[in-house]
Amino acid sequence: MPTVRPDFKGYYPRAHWAIEALLSSPEFSTLKWTSLQPNAFLTYYVASAVEYIKQYKRTGEQGTLRLMAAKDAPVGSVDPNEVGIFAAHLLALDDPSSHSGAKYVLNGPEDITGEQLVGLVEQHIGTKVKDVSYQDLGFLDALLASGFGGLGQSKTVMGSLKYGLLTMWEGTCSASTTSKEVLEIAAPRTTPAEMVNKLLEE
């Protein structure tokens, strides 16, 4: 995962790296651990598209479709439940030692660009989307303004989420980066179109 490194500007991936470094130290040599690194969660990646579809079906009116996705960058977002399924497979092994200290990148089975996500929306609403805002960070601004996390939550820490999105916009989080062990043990199966359908039913 391109963000899990000590010099990354986003807090959460940097903290992920720090935990891995801690667990790799001699003091933890007897502990068996595996690090799972999902690039992006599919539920969040398609959330604004799903809300746009729901709103259109309620009102028949189009607003601006605001997507965190870049127009052309492929991202292999993964269903978070399938990260759990992969973890369960590792935990169920009689001898997980071959995975001790391993770092596995997880993605969904197929990439989707922002433009393709717009296409999914158009399939559901039966017309062209008139106004799209790609690489839109409005959701993050709203999250920070809402006081998400309660008292003591650092806005600087929360705001650093944007750096992970910048990495996705560079095209470095495609399905091709999935670790081969993930594909061999419990390959994620949920596609973006399937996730959109699932969320529309909720």
GROMACS .gro file of N, CA, C and O in nm, residues 43 46-47 49-51 53-55 57-58 124 190 192-202:
model
   96
   43THR      N    1  -1.769   0.076   0.028
   43THR     CA    2  -1.891   0.139   0.080
   43THR      C    3  -1.878   0.292   0.081
   43THR      O    4  -1.972   0.363   0.045
   46VAL      N    5  -1.842   0.459  -0.302
   46VAL     CA    6  -1.963   0.476  -0.385
   46VAL      C    7  -2.076   0.547  -0.311
   46VAL      O    8  -2.183   0.568  -0.367
   47ALA      N    9  -2.054   0.584  -0.185
   47ALA     CA   10  -2.162   0.637  -0.101
   47ALA      C   11  -2.231   0.760  -0.161
   47ALA      O   12  -2.355   0.768  -0.163
   49ALA      N   13  -2.250   0.851  -0.470
   49ALA     CA   14  -2.323   0.811  -0.591
   49ALA      C   15  -2.457   0.749  -0.553
   49ALA      O   16  -2.560   0.777  -0.615
   50VAL      N   17  -2.455   0.666  -0.450
   50VAL     CA   18  -2.579   0.600  -0.404
   50VAL      C   19  -2.678   0.705  -0.352
   50VAL      O   20  -2.798   0.701  -0.384
   51GLU      N   21  -2.629   0.800  -0.275
   51GLU     CA   22  -2.718   0.905  -0.223
   51GLU      C   23  -2.775   0.990  -0.336
   51GLU      O   24  -2.890   1.033  -0.330
   53ILE      N   25  -2.841   0.888  -0.642
   53ILE     CA   26  -2.945   0.806  -0.706
   53ILE      C   27  -3.073   0.810  -0.623
   53ILE      O   28  -3.184   0.830  -0.676
   54LYS      N   29  -3.059   0.792  -0.492
   54LYS     CA   30  -3.176   0.793  -0.404
   54LYS      C   31  -3.248   0.928  -0.410
   54LYS      O   32  -3.371   0.934  -0.416
   55GLN      N   33  -3.169   1.035  -0.406
   55GLN     CA   34  -3.227   1.169  -0.411
   55GLN      C   35  -3.301   1.193  -0.542
   55GLN      O   36  -3.411   1.248  -0.545
   57LYS      N   37  -3.436   0.970  -0.738
   57LYS     CA   38  -3.557   0.888  -0.742
   57LYS      C   39  -3.668   0.945  -0.653
   57LYS      O   40  -3.786   0.926  -0.679
   58ARG      N   41  -3.628   1.017  -0.548
   58ARG     CA   42  -3.728   1.081  -0.461
   58ARG      C   43  -3.786   1.207  -0.523
   58ARG      O   44  -3.905   1.233  -0.513
  124HIS      N   45  -2.880   0.387  -1.337
  124HIS     CA   46  -2.986   0.379  -1.235
  124HIS      C   47  -3.091   0.489  -1.250
  124HIS      O   48  -3.208   0.467  -1.218
  190THR      N   49  -1.683  -0.867  -0.444
  190THR     CA   50  -1.786  -0.765  -0.464
  190THR      C   51  -1.739  -0.655  -0.558
  190THR      O   52  -1.638  -0.588  -0.533
  192PRO      N   53  -1.802  -0.286  -0.778
  192PRO     CA   54  -1.867  -0.158  -0.749
  192PRO      C   55  -2.016  -0.159  -0.783
  192PRO      O   56  -2.098  -0.107  -0.706
  193ALA      N   57  -2.052  -0.218  -0.897
  193ALA     CA   58  -2.194  -0.222  -0.936
  193ALA      C   59  -2.276  -0.300  -0.835
  193ALA      O   60  -2.388  -0.260  -0.800
  194GLU      N   61  -2.221  -0.409  -0.785
  194GLU     CA   62  -2.292  -0.489  -0.685
  194GLU      C   63  -2.308  -0.413  -0.554
  194GLU      O   64  -2.413  -0.421  -0.489
  195MET      N   65  -2.206  -0.338  -0.516
  195MET     CA   66  -2.215  -0.261  -0.392
  195MET      C   67  -2.320  -0.149  -0.405
  195MET      O   68  -2.395  -0.124  -0.311
  196VAL      N   69  -2.324  -0.083  -0.520
  196VAL     CA   70  -2.424   0.020  -0.541
  196VAL      C   71  -2.564  -0.041  -0.528
  196VAL      O   72  -2.651   0.014  -0.460
  197ASN      N   73  -2.587  -0.155  -0.590
  197ASN     CA   74  -2.717  -0.222  -0.581
  197ASN      C   75  -2.751  -0.258  -0.437
  197ASN      O   76  -2.865  -0.239  -0.392
  198LYS      N   77  -2.654  -0.308  -0.365
  198LYS     CA   78  -2.675  -0.347  -0.225
  198LYS      C   79  -2.714  -0.226  -0.139
  198LYS      O   80  -2.809  -0.233  -0.060
  199LEU      N   81  -2.640  -0.116  -0.155
  199LEU     CA   82  -2.668   0.002  -0.074
  199LEU      C   83  -2.801   0.068  -0.111
  199LEU      O   84  -2.865   0.129  -0.025
  200LEU      N   85  -2.842   0.054  -0.235
  200LEU     CA   86  -2.971   0.110  -0.277
  200LEU      C   87  -3.087   0.035  -0.214
  200LEU      O   88  -3.197   0.089  -0.197
  201GLU      N   89  -3.064  -0.089  -0.174
  201GLU     CA   90  -3.169  -0.170  -0.113
  201GLU      C   91  -3.184  -0.142   0.035
  201GLU      O   92  -3.284  -0.181   0.096
  202GLU      N   93  -3.089  -0.073   0.094
  202GLU     CA   94  -3.094  -0.047   0.239
  202GLU      C   95  -3.183   0.070   0.273
  202GLU      O   96  -3.206   0.159   0.193
   0.00000   0.00000   0.00000
